[in-house]
Amino acid sequence: MNTTAYKKIESYMLACMKDGAHDSEHIYRVLNYSLAIAEQYTVNADVLTASALLHDIGRGAQFKNPALDHAAVGSEMAYDFLTASGWSVDKAEHVRKCISTHRYRKNNEPESIEAKILFDADKLDVTGAVGIARTLAYIGIVGEPLYSLDIRGQILDGTKDTEPSFFREYNFKLKNIYDGFYTERAKTIASERKESARMFYEEMLKEVEEPYKNGRRLLNTLLKVQE
Protein backbone atom coordinates (compact mmCIF):
# COMPACT_ATOMS: atom_id res chain seq x y z
CA MET A 1 0.00 0.00 0.00
CA ASN A 2 1.47 3.35 -1.00
CA THR A 3 1.10 6.62 0.91
CA THR A 4 -1.71 7.92 -1.31
CA ALA A 5 -3.81 4.80 -0.80
CA TYR A 6 -3.15 4.85 2.94
CA LYS A 7 -4.12 8.52 3.28
CA LYS A 8 -7.35 7.95 1.38
CA ILE A 9 -8.41 5.16 3.74
CA GLU A 10 -7.24 7.14 6.76
CA SER A 11 -9.29 10.18 5.71
CA TYR A 12 -12.42 8.07 5.36
CA MET A 13 -11.83 6.57 8.81
CA LEU A 14 -11.32 9.99 10.40
CA ALA A 15 -14.60 11.20 8.93
CA CYS A 16 -16.41 8.26 10.55
CA MET A 17 -14.87 8.18 14.04
CA LYS A 18 -16.77 10.31 16.57
CA ASP A 19 -17.01 8.06 19.65
CA GLY A 20 -14.76 9.23 22.51
CA ALA A 21 -13.91 5.68 23.62
CA HIS A 22 -13.52 4.40 20.06
CA ASP A 23 -11.78 7.43 18.57
CA SER A 24 -9.05 7.71 15.95
CA GLU A 25 -6.33 7.09 18.56
CA HIS A 26 -7.93 3.72 19.32
CA ILE A 27 -7.70 2.98 15.61
CA TYR A 28 -4.02 3.90 15.48
CA ARG A 29 -3.25 1.77 18.53
CA VAL A 30 -5.01 -1.20 16.91
CA LEU A 31 -3.05 -0.59 13.71
CA ASN A 32 0.22 -0.45 15.66
CA TYR A 33 -0.60 -3.66 17.52
CA SER A 34 -1.56 -5.33 14.24
CA LEU A 35 1.72 -4.45 12.55
CA ALA A 36 3.74 -5.60 15.57
CA ILE A 37 1.94 -8.95 15.74
CA ALA A 38 2.19 -9.41 11.96
CA GLU A 39 6.00 -9.40 12.12
CA GLN A 40 5.79 -13.04 13.18
CA TYR A 41 3.53 -14.11 10.30
CA THR A 42 3.18 -13.97 6.55
CA VAL A 43 0.24 -11.66 5.92
CA ASN A 44 -1.42 -9.55 3.26
CA ALA A 45 -0.23 -6.18 4.54
CA ASP A 46 -2.75 -4.19 2.49
CA VAL A 47 -5.67 -6.19 3.85
CA LEU A 48 -4.43 -6.01 7.43
CA THR A 49 -3.75 -2.25 7.30
CA ALA A 50 -7.11 -1.44 5.72
CA SER A 51 -8.93 -3.71 8.18
CA ALA A 52 -7.26 -2.07 11.17
CA LEU A 53 -8.02 1.43 9.90
CA LEU A 54 -11.65 0.69 9.07
CA HIS A 55 -12.67 -1.85 11.72
CA ASP A 56 -14.76 0.58 13.80
CA ILE A 57 -16.32 2.82 11.15
CA GLY A 58 -19.72 1.29 11.92
CA ARG A 59 -19.64 2.57 15.52
CA GLY A 60 -21.61 5.69 14.66
CA ALA A 61 -24.49 3.64 13.29
CA GLN A 62 -24.52 1.37 16.35
CA PHE A 63 -24.40 4.35 18.70
CA LYS A 64 -27.50 5.79 17.03
CA ASN A 65 -29.23 2.40 16.96
CA PRO A 66 -27.93 -0.06 19.61
CA ALA A 67 -29.74 -2.90 17.86
CA LEU A 68 -27.14 -2.73 15.08
CA ASP A 69 -23.82 -4.60 15.16
CA HIS A 70 -21.02 -2.15 14.32
CA ALA A 71 -18.86 -4.99 13.02
CA ALA A 72 -21.50 -6.04 10.50
CA VAL A 73 -22.34 -2.48 9.49
CA GLY A 74 -18.70 -1.43 9.30
CA SER A 75 -17.69 -4.42 7.21
CA GLU A 76 -20.22 -3.49 4.54
CA MET A 77 -19.20 0.17 4.66
CA ALA A 78 -15.55 -0.84 4.24
CA TYR A 79 -16.34 -3.17 1.32
CA ASP A 80 -18.32 -0.47 -0.49
CA PHE A 81 -15.64 2.15 0.10
CA LEU A 82 -12.76 -0.06 -1.02
CA THR A 83 -14.42 -1.36 -4.17
CA ALA A 84 -15.42 2.21 -5.07
CA SER A 85 -11.76 3.16 -4.52
CA GLY A 86 -10.53 0.61 -7.05
CA TRP A 87 -9.77 -2.38 -4.83
CA SER A 88 -10.43 -5.79 -6.28
CA VAL A 89 -13.54 -7.59 -5.08
CA ASP A 90 -11.40 -10.37 -3.56
CA LYS A 91 -9.26 -8.02 -1.47
CA ALA A 92 -12.22 -5.91 -0.41
CA GLU A 93 -14.08 -9.10 0.56
CA HIS A 94 -11.08 -10.20 2.64
CA VAL A 95 -11.22 -6.88 4.52
CA ARG A 96 -14.96 -7.25 4.95
CA LYS A 97 -14.53 -10.65 6.58
CA CYS A 98 -11.78 -9.39 8.88
CA ILE A 99 -13.95 -6.52 10.13
CA SER A 100 -17.10 -8.62 10.45
CA THR A 101 -15.33 -11.04 12.83
CA HIS A 102 -13.28 -8.59 14.94
CA ARG A 103 -16.00 -8.36 17.58
CA TYR A 104 -16.05 -11.20 20.11
CA ARG A 105 -18.74 -13.70 19.10
CA LYS A 106 -18.39 -17.46 19.56
CA ASN A 107 -20.48 -18.17 16.48
CA ASN A 108 -18.50 -15.76 14.27
CA GLU A 109 -14.81 -16.36 14.91
CA PRO A 110 -12.02 -14.96 12.71
CA GLU A 111 -10.59 -17.42 10.18
CA SER A 112 -7.71 -15.85 8.22
CA ILE A 113 -4.46 -14.83 9.90
CA GLU A 114 -5.27 -11.18 9.10
CA ALA A 115 -8.66 -11.53 10.81
CA LYS A 116 -7.11 -13.17 13.87
CA ILE A 117 -4.46 -10.45 14.15
CA LEU A 118 -7.11 -7.73 13.90
CA PHE A 119 -9.21 -9.47 16.55
CA ASP A 120 -6.22 -9.71 18.89
CA ALA A 121 -5.07 -6.14 18.26
CA ASP A 122 -8.52 -4.76 19.01
CA LYS A 123 -8.78 -6.78 22.22
CA LEU A 124 -5.33 -5.67 23.37
CA ASP A 125 -6.72 -2.15 23.57
CA VAL A 126 -9.11 -3.35 26.30
CA THR A 127 -6.30 -4.76 28.45
CA GLY A 128 -4.26 -3.12 31.19
CA ALA A 129 -4.41 0.56 32.12
CA VAL A 130 -5.55 1.64 28.67
CA GLY A 131 -8.45 -0.79 28.81
CA ILE A 132 -9.53 0.59 32.18
CA ALA A 133 -9.29 4.18 30.93
CA ARG A 134 -11.28 3.44 27.78
CA THR A 135 -13.97 1.65 29.76
CA LEU A 136 -14.31 4.59 32.14
CA ALA A 137 -14.52 6.96 29.18
CA TYR A 138 -17.25 4.86 27.60
CA ILE A 139 -19.42 4.56 30.71
CA GLY A 140 -19.16 8.33 31.05
CA ILE A 141 -20.41 8.75 27.48
CA VAL A 142 -23.41 6.46 28.00
CA GLY A 143 -24.09 7.66 31.55
CA GLU A 144 -23.41 4.47 33.49
CA PRO A 145 -22.19 4.60 37.15
CA LEU A 146 -18.89 3.40 38.59
CA TYR A 147 -20.75 0.95 40.84
CA SER A 148 -24.22 -0.04 41.99
CA LEU A 149 -25.83 -0.49 45.41
CA ASP A 150 -27.92 -3.40 46.66
CA ILE A 151 -31.31 -3.05 48.35
CA ARG A 152 -29.56 -2.49 51.70
CA GLY A 153 -27.54 0.38 50.30
CA GLN A 154 -24.26 -1.57 50.21
CA ILE A 155 -21.76 -1.18 47.39
CA LEU A 156 -21.76 -4.11 44.96
CA ASP A 157 -18.34 -5.30 43.79
CA GLY A 158 -19.56 -6.14 40.28
CA THR A 159 -19.50 -9.93 40.58
CA LYS A 160 -23.26 -10.35 41.00
CA ASP A 161 -24.59 -7.06 39.63
CA THR A 162 -27.42 -7.03 37.14
CA GLU A 163 -27.25 -3.32 36.31
CA PRO A 164 -24.46 -1.83 34.15
CA SER A 165 -21.52 -0.25 35.98
CA PHE A 166 -17.74 -0.09 35.75
CA PHE A 167 -17.35 -2.75 38.46
CA ARG A 168 -19.72 -5.06 36.58
CA GLU A 169 -17.93 -4.45 33.27
CA TYR A 170 -14.59 -5.30 34.86
CA ASN A 171 -15.83 -8.56 36.35
CA PHE A 172 -17.87 -9.72 33.39
CA LYS A 173 -15.56 -8.60 30.58
CA LEU A 174 -12.26 -6.92 31.35
CA LYS A 175 -10.79 -9.51 33.71
CA ASN A 176 -11.85 -12.39 31.45
CA ILE A 177 -10.47 -11.11 28.17
CA TYR A 178 -6.91 -12.32 28.74
CA ASP A 179 -7.52 -15.93 27.70
CA GLY A 180 -9.18 -15.21 24.37
CA PHE A 181 -6.27 -14.33 22.08
CA TYR A 182 -5.24 -16.20 18.94
CA THR A 183 -1.61 -15.13 18.46
CA GLU A 184 1.30 -15.74 20.82
CA ARG A 185 2.52 -12.15 20.58
CA ALA A 186 -0.86 -10.82 21.69
CA LYS A 187 -1.02 -13.34 24.54
CA THR A 188 2.37 -12.13 25.78
CA ILE A 189 1.43 -8.43 25.65
CA ALA A 190 -1.90 -9.08 27.38
CA SER A 191 -0.33 -11.14 30.19
CA GLU A 192 2.08 -8.28 30.91
CA ARG A 193 -0.86 -5.92 31.42
CA LYS A 194 -3.25 -8.08 33.39
CA GLU A 195 -1.89 -7.24 36.84
CA SER A 196 -2.18 -3.45 36.40
CA ALA A 197 -5.88 -3.77 35.55
CA ARG A 198 -6.53 -6.03 38.53
CA MET A 199 -4.74 -3.68 40.91
CA PHE A 200 -6.71 -0.68 39.65
CA TYR A 201 -10.04 -2.43 40.17
CA GLU A 202 -9.15 -3.67 43.65
CA GLU A 203 -7.79 -0.28 44.74
CA MET A 204 -10.87 1.53 43.44
CA LEU A 205 -13.16 -0.94 45.21
CA LYS A 206 -11.23 -0.38 48.43
CA GLU A 207 -11.28 3.40 48.06
CA VAL A 208 -15.05 3.58 47.63
CA GLU A 209 -15.95 0.88 50.17
CA GLU A 210 -14.01 2.12 53.18
CA PRO A 211 -15.22 5.75 53.30
CA TYR A 212 -18.72 4.66 52.30
CA LYS A 213 -19.04 2.25 55.22
CA ASN A 214 -17.57 4.78 57.65
CA GLY A 215 -19.73 7.56 56.26
CA ARG A 216 -22.90 5.51 56.66
CA ARG A 217 -21.95 4.79 60.28
CA LEU A 218 -21.28 8.45 61.03
CA LEU A 219 -24.47 9.56 59.32
CA ASN A 220 -26.58 7.07 61.27
CA THR A 221 -24.99 8.25 64.51
CA LEU A 222 -25.65 11.87 63.62
CA LEU A 223 -29.27 11.23 62.71
CA LYS A 224 -29.89 9.36 65.97
CA VAL A 225 -28.44 12.26 67.98
CA GLN A 226 -30.80 14.67 66.22
CA GLU A 227 -33.91 12.58 66.92
PDB file of N, CA and C in Angstrom, residues 21-75:
ATOM      1  N   ALA A  21     -14.607   6.881  23.172  1.00  0.00           N
ATOM      2  CA  ALA A  21     -13.911   5.676  23.624  1.00  0.00           C
ATOM      3  C   ALA A  21     -13.406   4.842  22.450  1.00  0.00           C
ATOM      4  N   HIS A  22     -13.958   5.095  21.276  1.00  0.00           N
ATOM      5  CA  HIS A  22     -13.516   4.398  20.060  1.00  0.00           C
ATOM      6  C   HIS A  22     -13.126   5.460  19.037  1.00  0.00           C
ATOM      7  N   ASP A  23     -12.175   6.311  19.417  1.00  0.00           N
ATOM      8  CA  ASP A  23     -11.778   7.428  18.575  1.00  0.00           C
ATOM      9  C   ASP A  23     -10.647   7.023  17.641  1.00  0.00           C
ATOM     10  N   SER A  24     -10.106   8.008  16.911  1.00  0.00           N
ATOM     11  CA  SER A  24      -9.048   7.712  15.952  1.00  0.00           C
ATOM     12  C   SER A  24      -7.791   7.169  16.638  1.00  0.00           C
ATOM     13  N   GLU A  25      -7.520   7.598  17.874  1.00  0.00           N
ATOM     14  CA  GLU A  25      -6.328   7.089  18.557  1.00  0.00           C
ATOM     15  C   GLU A  25      -6.467   5.603  18.890  1.00  0.00           C
ATOM     16  N   HIS A  26      -7.693   5.168  19.171  1.00  0.00           N
ATOM     17  CA  HIS A  26      -7.930   3.720  19.325  1.00  0.00           C
ATOM     18  C   HIS A  26      -7.579   3.012  18.024  1.00  0.00           C
ATOM     19  N   ILE A  27      -7.984   3.586  16.911  1.00  0.00           N
ATOM     20  CA  ILE A  27      -7.697   2.985  15.612  1.00  0.00           C
ATOM     21  C   ILE A  27      -6.196   2.864  15.386  1.00  0.00           C
ATOM     22  N   TYR A  28      -5.471   3.931  15.680  1.00  0.00           N
ATOM     23  CA  TYR A  28      -4.019   3.897  15.475  1.00  0.00           C
ATOM     24  C   TYR A  28      -3.336   2.893  16.393  1.00  0.00           C
ATOM     25  N   ARG A  29      -3.825   2.770  17.626  1.00  0.00           N
ATOM     26  CA  ARG A  29      -3.245   1.767  18.526  1.00  0.00           C
ATOM     27  C   ARG A  29      -3.489   0.360  17.981  1.00  0.00           C
ATOM     28  N   VAL A  30      -4.698   0.115  17.495  1.00  0.00           N
ATOM     29  CA  VAL A  30      -5.010  -1.196  16.915  1.00  0.00           C
ATOM     30  C   VAL A  30      -4.135  -1.456  15.689  1.00  0.00           C
ATOM     31  N   LEU A  31      -3.927  -0.439  14.863  1.00  0.00           N
ATOM     32  CA  LEU A  31      -3.045  -0.593  13.709  1.00  0.00           C
ATOM     33  C   LEU A  31      -1.628  -0.915  14.151  1.00  0.00           C
ATOM     34  N   ASN A  32      -1.143  -0.197  15.166  1.00  0.00           N
ATOM     35  CA  ASN A  32       0.219  -0.446  15.661  1.00  0.00           C
ATOM     36  C   ASN A  32       0.367  -1.860  16.219  1.00  0.00           C
ATOM     37  N   TYR A  33      -0.629  -2.296  17.003  1.00  0.00           N
ATOM     38  CA  TYR A  33      -0.597  -3.663  17.520  1.00  0.00           C
ATOM     39  C   TYR A  33      -0.604  -4.670  16.364  1.00  0.00           C
ATOM     40  N   SER A  34      -1.442  -4.416  15.376  1.00  0.00           N
ATOM     41  CA  SER A  34      -1.563  -5.335  14.236  1.00  0.00           C
ATOM     42  C   SER A  34      -0.232  -5.499  13.516  1.00  0.00           C
ATOM     43  N   LEU A  35       0.444  -4.388  13.267  1.00  0.00           N
ATOM     44  CA  LEU A  35       1.719  -4.452  12.551  1.00  0.00           C
ATOM     45  C   LEU A  35       2.781  -5.159  13.379  1.00  0.00           C
ATOM     46  N   ALA A  36       2.761  -4.941  14.700  1.00  0.00           N
ATOM     47  CA  ALA A  36       3.737  -5.598  15.571  1.00  0.00           C
ATOM     48  C   ALA A  36       3.514  -7.112  15.610  1.00  0.00           C
ATOM     49  N   ILE A  37       2.260  -7.520  15.720  1.00  0.00           N
ATOM     50  CA  ILE A  37       1.940  -8.948  15.742  1.00  0.00           C
ATOM     51  C   ILE A  37       2.279  -9.596  14.404  1.00  0.00           C
ATOM     52  N   ALA A  38       2.015  -8.869  13.311  1.00  0.00           N
ATOM     53  CA  ALA A  38       2.194  -9.414  11.962  1.00  0.00           C
ATOM     54  C   ALA A  38       3.649  -9.699  11.623  1.00  0.00           C
ATOM     55  N   GLU A  39       4.585  -9.133  12.386  1.00  0.00           N
ATOM     56  CA  GLU A  39       5.998  -9.397  12.120  1.00  0.00           C
ATOM     57  C   GLU A  39       6.325 -10.878  12.225  1.00  0.00           C
ATOM     58  N   GLN A  40       5.525 -11.619  12.977  1.00  0.00           N
ATOM     59  CA  GLN A  40       5.790 -13.045  13.180  1.00  0.00           C
ATOM     60  C   GLN A  40       5.041 -13.934  12.184  1.00  0.00           C
ATOM     61  N   TYR A  41       4.344 -13.335  11.233  1.00  0.00           N
ATOM     62  CA  TYR A  41       3.526 -14.109  10.303  1.00  0.00           C
ATOM     63  C   TYR A  41       3.700 -13.594   8.876  1.00  0.00           C
ATOM     64  N   THR A  42       3.273 -14.401   7.937  1.00  0.00           N
ATOM     65  CA  THR A  42       3.176 -13.965   6.547  1.00  0.00           C
ATOM     66  C   THR A  42       1.747 -13.502   6.313  1.00  0.00           C
ATOM     67  N   VAL A  43       1.579 -12.226   6.030  1.00  0.00           N
ATOM     68  CA  VAL A  43       0.236 -11.664   5.916  1.00  0.00           C
ATOM     69  C   VAL A  43       0.109 -10.826   4.653  1.00  0.00           C
ATOM     70  N   ASN A  44      -1.139 -10.529   4.301  1.00  0.00           N
ATOM     71  CA  ASN A  44      -1.418  -9.545   3.261  1.00  0.00           C
ATOM     72  C   ASN A  44      -1.441  -8.189   3.957  1.00  0.00           C
ATOM     73  N   ALA A  45      -0.383  -7.433   3.811  1.00  0.00           N
ATOM     74  CA  ALA A  45      -0.229  -6.181   4.544  1.00  0.00           C
ATOM     75  C   ALA A  45      -1.302  -5.162   4.181  1.00  0.00           C
ATOM     76  N   ASP A  46      -1.702  -5.136   2.910  1.00  0.00           N
ATOM     77  CA  ASP A  46      -2.751  -4.193   2.491  1.00  0.00           C
ATOM     78  C   ASP A  46      -4.067  -4.501   3.194  1.00  0.00           C
ATOM     79  N   VAL A  47      -4.423  -5.769   3.221  1.00  0.00           N
ATOM     80  CA  VAL A  47      -5.673  -6.187   3.851  1.00  0.00           C
ATOM     81  C   VAL A  47      -5.644  -5.894   5.341  1.00  0.00           C
ATOM     82  N   LEU A  48      -4.537  -6.218   5.994  1.00  0.00           N
ATOM     83  CA  LEU A  48      -4.432  -6.009   7.429  1.00  0.00           C
ATOM     84  C   LEU A  48      -4.482  -4.518   7.774  1.00  0.00           C
ATOM     85  N   THR A  49      -3.765  -3.698   7.028  1.00  0.00           N
ATOM     86  CA  THR A  49      -3.748  -2.254   7.296  1.00  0.00           C
ATOM     87  C   THR A  49      -5.120  -1.641   7.097  1.00  0.00           C
ATOM     88  N   ALA A  50      -5.766  -1.975   5.998  1.00  0.00           N
ATOM     89  CA  ALA A  50      -7.107  -1.435   5.725  1.00  0.00           C
ATOM     90  C   ALA A  50      -8.105  -1.905   6.774  1.00  0.00           C
ATOM     91  N   SER A  51      -8.004  -3.161   7.171  1.00  0.00           N
ATOM     92  CA  SER A  51      -8.926  -3.708   8.176  1.00  0.00           C
ATOM     93  C   SER A  51      -8.764  -3.005   9.512  1.00  0.00           C
ATOM     94  N   ALA A  52      -7.514  -2.761   9.911  1.00  0.00           N
ATOM     95  CA  ALA A  52      -7.263  -2.068  11.171  1.00  0.00           C
ATOM     96  C   ALA A  52      -7.794  -0.634  11.128  1.00  0.00           C
ATOM     97  N   LEU A  53      -7.562   0.047  10.026  1.00  0.00           N
ATOM     98  CA  LEU A  53      -8.017   1.434   9.905  1.00  0.00           C
ATOM     99  C   LEU A  53      -9.540   1.542   9.897  1.00  0.00           C
ATOM    100  N   LEU A  54     -10.209   0.579   9.299  1.00  0.00           N
ATOM    101  CA  LEU A  54     -11.652   0.691   9.072  1.00  0.00           C
ATOM    102  C   LEU A  54     -12.508  -0.153  10.011  1.00  0.00           C
ATOM    103  N   HIS A  55     -11.906  -0.852  10.970  1.00  0.00           N
ATOM    104  CA  HIS A  55     -12.673  -1.853  11.724  1.00  0.00           C
ATOM    105  C   HIS A  55     -13.802  -1.269  12.569  1.00  0.00           C
ATOM    106  N   ASP A  56     -13.725  -0.002  12.940  1.00  0.00           N
ATOM    107  CA  ASP A  56     -14.764   0.578  13.798  1.00  0.00           C
ATOM    108  C   ASP A  56     -15.597   1.665  13.123  1.00  0.00           C
ATOM    109  N   ILE A  57     -15.580   1.737  11.816  1.00  0.00           N
ATOM    110  CA  ILE A  57     -16.317   2.816  11.150  1.00  0.00           C
ATOM    111  C   ILE A  57     -17.829   2.650  11.267  1.00  0.00           C
ATOM    112  N   GLY A  58     -18.283   1.491  11.699  1.00  0.00           N
ATOM    113  CA  GLY A  58     -19.718   1.286  11.919  1.00  0.00           C
ATOM    114  C   GLY A  58     -20.182   1.689  13.304  1.00  0.00           C
ATOM    115  N   ARG A  59     -19.280   2.197  14.144  1.00  0.00           N
ATOM    116  CA  ARG A  59     -19.636   2.572  15.519  1.00  0.00           C
ATOM    117  C   ARG A  59     -20.715   3.645  15.573  1.00  0.00           C
ATOM    118  N   GLY A  60     -20.630   4.608  14.669  1.00  0.00           N
ATOM    119  CA  GLY A  60     -21.609   5.689  14.663  1.00  0.00           C
ATOM    120  C   GLY A  60     -23.020   5.168  14.465  1.00  0.00           C
ATOM    121  N   ALA A  61     -23.178   4.223  13.557  1.00  0.00           N
ATOM    122  CA  ALA A  61     -24.494   3.645  13.293  1.00  0.00           C
ATOM    123  C   ALA A  61     -24.998   2.873  14.504  1.00  0.00           C
ATOM    124  N   GLN A  62     -24.115   2.125  15.168  1.00  0.00           N
ATOM    125  CA  GLN A  62     -24.523   1.371  16.347  1.00  0.00           C
ATOM    126  C   GLN A  62     -24.866   2.298  17.507  1.00  0.00           C
ATOM    127  N   PHE A  63     -24.131   3.404  17.624  1.00  0.00           N
ATOM    128  CA  PHE A  63     -24.400   4.346  18.705  1.00  0.00           C
ATOM    129  C   PHE A  63     -25.796   4.960  18.539  1.00  0.00           C
ATOM    130  N   LYS A  64     -26.175   5.235  17.302  1.00  0.00           N
ATOM    131  CA  LYS A  64     -27.500   5.788  17.030  1.00  0.00           C
ATOM    132  C   LYS A  64     -28.589   4.738  17.194  1.00  0.00           C
ATOM    133  N   ASN A  65     -28.260   3.498  16.857  1.00  0.00           N
ATOM    134  CA  ASN A  65     -29.227   2.401  16.958  1.00  0.00           C
ATOM    135  C   ASN A  65     -28.532   1.194  17.589  1.00  0.00           C
ATOM    136  N   PRO A  66     -28.620   1.024  18.915  1.00  0.00           N
ATOM    137  CA  PRO A  66     -27.928  -0.060  19.611  1.00  0.00           C
ATOM    138  C   PRO A  66     -28.284  -1.455  19.122  1.00  0.00           C
ATOM    139  N   ALA A  67     -29.369  -1.588  18.384  1.00  0.00           N
ATOM    140  CA  ALA A  67     -29.744  -2.900  17.859  1.00  0.00           C
ATOM    141  C   ALA A  67     -28.807  -3.345  16.737  1.00  0.00           C
ATOM    142  N   LEU A  68     -28.063  -2.411  16.166  1.00  0.00           N
ATOM    143  CA  LEU A  68     -27.144  -2.731  15.077  1.00  0.00           C
ATOM    144  C   LEU A  68     -25.813  -3.257  15.623  1.00  0.00           C
ATOM    145  N   ASP A  69     -25.145  -4.077  14.836  1.00  0.00           N
ATOM    146  CA  ASP A  69     -23.816  -4.597  15.163  1.00  0.00           C
ATOM    147  C   ASP A  69     -22.802  -3.791  14.361  1.00  0.00           C
ATOM    148  N   HIS A  70     -21.949  -3.029  15.045  1.00  0.00           N
ATOM    149  CA  HIS A  70     -21.019  -2.152  14.322  1.00  0.00           C
ATOM    150  C   HIS A  70     -20.050  -2.934  13.440  1.00  0.00           C
ATOM    151  N   ALA A  71     -19.750  -4.178  13.831  1.00  0.00           N
ATOM    152  CA  ALA A  71     -18.856  -4.990  13.019  1.00  0.00           C
ATOM    153  C   ALA A  71     -19.508  -5.354  11.684  1.00  0.00           C
ATOM    154  N   ALA A  72     -20.777  -5.695  11.730  1.00  0.00           N
ATOM    155  CA  ALA A  72     -21.497  -6.039  10.504  1.00  0.00           C
ATOM    156  C   ALA A  72     -21.692  -4.814   9.621  1.00  0.00           C
ATOM    157  N   VAL A  73     -22.123  -3.716  10.242  1.00  0.00           N
ATOM    158  CA  VAL A  73     -22.342  -2.479   9.485  1.00  0.00           C
ATOM    159  C   VAL A  73     -21.031  -1.966   8.900  1.00  0.00           C
ATOM    160  N   GLY A  74     -19.991  -1.937   9.743  1.00  0.00           N
ATOM    161  CA  GLY A  74     -18.698  -1.425   9.296  1.00  0.00           C
ATOM    162  C   GLY A  74     -18.067  -2.256   8.201  1.00  0.00           C
ATOM    163  N   SER A  75     -18.269  -3.569   8.241  1.00  0.00           N
ATOM    164  CA  SER A  75     -17.688  -4.423   7.206  1.00  0.00           C
ATOM    165  C   SER A  75     -18.284  -4.120   5.839  1.00  0.00           C
TER     166      SER A  75
END
